[in-house]
Amino acid sequence: MTPGPRGARRLDRYAPPAPARASRRWRNSLRTTVLAGGLAIFTVWTLFPFVWVLETSLKSNRDIFQEVTLVPRHVTLQHYTALFHQSEFLTYFKNSAIVAVSTTVIAMLVGVLAAYAITRLSFRGRAFIGNATIVTYLAPPALLFIPLFQVAYQFHLTDRALGLIPIYLIFSAPFCTWLAITYFRTIPSELEDAALVDGATRLRSLVSIFLPLSLPALAVIALFAFTNAWNEFLFALLLIARDSQKTVPVGLAQFIIGDVFQWGPLMAGALVASLPPVLIYTVAQRWVVAGLASGATKG
Amino acid sequence: MRSDPRHRLTRRAFVKGTAALSAATALDLLQAPPGDALHPGTAAPGAGTTAGPLSAQAKFSGKLSAWGVVSFTKEGDALLGQQMAEWGRQHNVQVEYSPLPGSDYFAKVAAAVEAGALPDVVMMLGDQTIFYATQGKLVDLTDVFNEVKTLAGGMYKTLLPYVTVNGKTYAIPMEADVTVMYARLDLCEKVTGKREPPATLDALEEIARKVQSPPTLYGIGLPIGRTPDTTGNLTLMIYADGGTLVDGHGRPHLENAGVISALTRAKRWWTDKLIQPDSPSADDAWNNNAYQSHRAAFVFNPASIFAWLEKNDQDLLKMTAQAPFPKGKAGVSAQQAGTWSWAVSATSKNVAAAKALIKDIMQPKGLEAVYEKVGGRWYPVYKDLSRADFWKKRPFFDLFPGIIEHARPDWYPAPAVPQLLTQLSAARQKFVLADMVQDVCLNGRSPEAAAKAAQVRMEQAFQEALRK
């Protein structure tokens, strides 16, 4: 209902005078402009490397070295052809997918069960185990690579892509556990108590109460575990020699031959390899943002 | 419940099995080299010298794995792998060759050595052979070397110090790595009227000053970053100006007139902006990129630039000369040549087969086929192979045999002893020379002060290498 003339006059009494309104409008538009400008700069800053990678992958070798442009003068798909037809890129991609997905699933399974036990069950050494998980994660991989190489060799895990999964779990599982612990602590114990009173088992309580409530956290955990396993280079390089078992990061490194960088196929491969994480982030964005935000406020 | 009589262990079956196992073990002990059989994984240098004949009639079995650095072309890697696999098929051995990224090859080999997981056959880069042979990690390949050293006109002798320890050969050189000057002939012609590369560093500087037009073209692509190329380029400048890195006894000797002269020259080039401003952050690909992108008139590098130009930029190739490093104050044209080589791991359980495989892939015909597939990045180690059609059709390489023959190693004028090579390797890893030239160009130190500080760092590196 629109106010009548009397009502309008009454409302006008509370409205700021015209110069103040103009000033507020000006301030608002300035704020919008600054925000939009900031976002534009941030977007360009973020997207520039991707644009550079894309345009490099579409240039000929000669143009890569001679043309410093954002838009290629002559577009060529030769590097993508080389990538898919003259290298084992699809094999590397398949290996990376198997390793990253398996690592993620196992790390989540281990992490969730461990976090549940640490946060909800009473047993001696619970606090110590909880703290020890993060200490394990903090050990720099560069220090561990020779001992881990020896362990992997003794267990016949070298030279096979699947052998990377237990190695990656050494780093992923503690991290997932730690993240899950942080989140599970924010879930009120009354919810679980109610379920237990109603006759639910611990496992039922975990599946029906904890996991649905933890979806945002689980999305974040999965993304971190997947991205880490997908991008990992050092251990994949050390443990794998056979071409048929290499993952994408090590496979792409073969385009660096001593002092010669084959930028075209390298960029084409990097672009294709970045698609799965980008795709997963895009799909899971809603949960990820919720997970990160809830971690920030509740943790 | 009675067990299946076919699977029942009877006394007779047990005795038969034990006898067969003992016979097999004894046979294995007889066939394996002493070091391997008695002390697996700890064979000392020299292990394998009695590994048996390398003749084609020898019987082998089992598996062999081999690691190498990726060559310049996928076809080159594939052919090398095929040659190994073919030898394996003929000799009942399953051979698997893995070409690995060069950027992290040292780390991978180091980790594998520590874990005792080095493959049977492994490619060694430069003086890596000396480093591991002195630790007892490699098998003595003198017998293999004696069988291949005289093939196709013989092997270049200047490559041998990189693979020899106390008179024994621990790896077989498979390619020669030659550093040359890449010169833009069109730019030289503009200044001198002659389509010839400069013969002296002074002439080079004069041309560079006249042709350069920053930021699109700089005169000299000299890297001064903490990268092996800086060490290599500066060493050649020091030699050209009459200096050395060590004295006749192999002691660090950087405070000499040649070093001061080379540093003075580098500082002048830097101050006068003949060198690109991003040179201090150069990596190993920096001078390749500088030349290939037409941003440098002169660079000093191995043949990787030629291989790239031949494949990707014929126009620039026509304007390019590969030339010896120019002479400096001392009137010396110092040259560098190194080698990549094949070694056998002391932990290999199939040493005899590994040796026979190396002997096979070192046969000139097969080796030349690989060189050709690699497209010029790997130069022959056998003298006569440089007369093959592939090289004859590429006059760019005419000067390579001379460079290899007269190459001056880092340890000049001292004799090549393993300890000195290891110490020099330690100094290289600490980028003593790169830090020295950066001190002069970036930190404003005088050449004398920079040389003095570098001398201290080099002495420390030598001491640390001794302690290890």
XYZ file of C-alpha atoms in Angstrom, chain A residues 61-62 65-66 78 86-88 92 145-146 149-150 153-154 158-159 233-234 236-244 246 250 253-254 256-263, chain B residues 67 70-72 74 96 98-104 107-108 110-112 114-117 229 283-285 288-289 292-294 301-302 304 308 312-315 377:
80
model
C 57.003 -22.741 -31.405
C 58.491 -19.900 -33.348
C 59.643 -17.041 -28.730
C 59.104 -14.105 -31.044
C 49.801 -28.558 -33.058
C 52.743 -38.162 -29.737
C 52.986 -38.485 -25.986
C 51.435 -40.763 -23.381
C 49.394 -40.045 -17.410
C 61.834 -38.458 0.387
C 64.880 -40.691 0.789
C 61.883 -44.117 -1.168
C 63.575 -46.874 0.851
C 61.277 -49.918 -2.491
C 61.178 -52.531 0.261
C 58.102 -48.232 -6.749
C 57.430 -48.013 -10.455
C 55.356 -34.068 -8.197
C 58.275 -34.969 -5.921
C 55.780 -39.305 -8.268
C 59.104 -38.367 -9.833
C 61.166 -40.355 -7.368
C 59.065 -43.485 -7.277
C 58.006 -43.854 -10.892
C 60.303 -44.441 -13.851
C 58.149 -46.404 -16.299
C 56.267 -44.264 -18.791
C 53.107 -46.328 -18.466
C 53.696 -41.849 -14.682
C 55.934 -36.095 -14.035
C 58.215 -32.597 -16.908
C 59.438 -34.656 -19.849
C 61.693 -29.973 -20.237
C 64.817 -31.370 -21.827
C 67.892 -30.009 -20.122
C 67.984 -26.356 -21.085
C 65.171 -26.626 -23.638
C 61.606 -25.998 -22.542
C 58.998 -27.210 -25.007
C 56.591 -24.490 -23.962
C 67.375 -45.089 -16.768
C 65.195 -37.736 -22.155
C 66.956 -36.851 -25.372
C 65.941 -33.897 -27.506
C 60.818 -38.571 -28.533
C 62.951 -51.812 -19.932
C 62.882 -45.334 -18.940
C 63.760 -41.879 -20.267
C 63.381 -39.465 -17.324
C 63.071 -35.685 -17.046
C 66.499 -34.069 -16.966
C 65.479 -31.302 -14.590
C 65.284 -33.602 -11.541
C 67.628 -36.004 -7.261
C 66.088 -39.199 -8.564
C 70.568 -39.717 -5.515
C 67.415 -41.109 -3.867
C 67.732 -44.404 -5.734
C 70.517 -44.134 -1.036
C 67.715 -46.676 -1.203
C 69.871 -49.226 -3.016
C 67.335 -49.094 -5.820
C 75.359 -22.030 -17.578
C 68.043 -20.352 -15.278
C 69.576 -22.942 -17.588
C 67.079 -22.200 -20.352
C 68.449 -20.557 -25.135
C 65.334 -18.407 -24.861
C 65.734 -18.255 -29.936
C 63.577 -15.175 -29.347
C 66.082 -12.992 -31.303
C 75.654 -22.887 -25.048
C 75.654 -26.582 -26.036
C 70.501 -27.636 -27.943
C 65.735 -26.207 -31.721
C 61.488 -24.556 -35.488
C 63.198 -21.520 -37.007
C 65.058 -22.105 -40.275
C 65.272 -18.355 -40.942
C 71.892 -32.535 -29.581
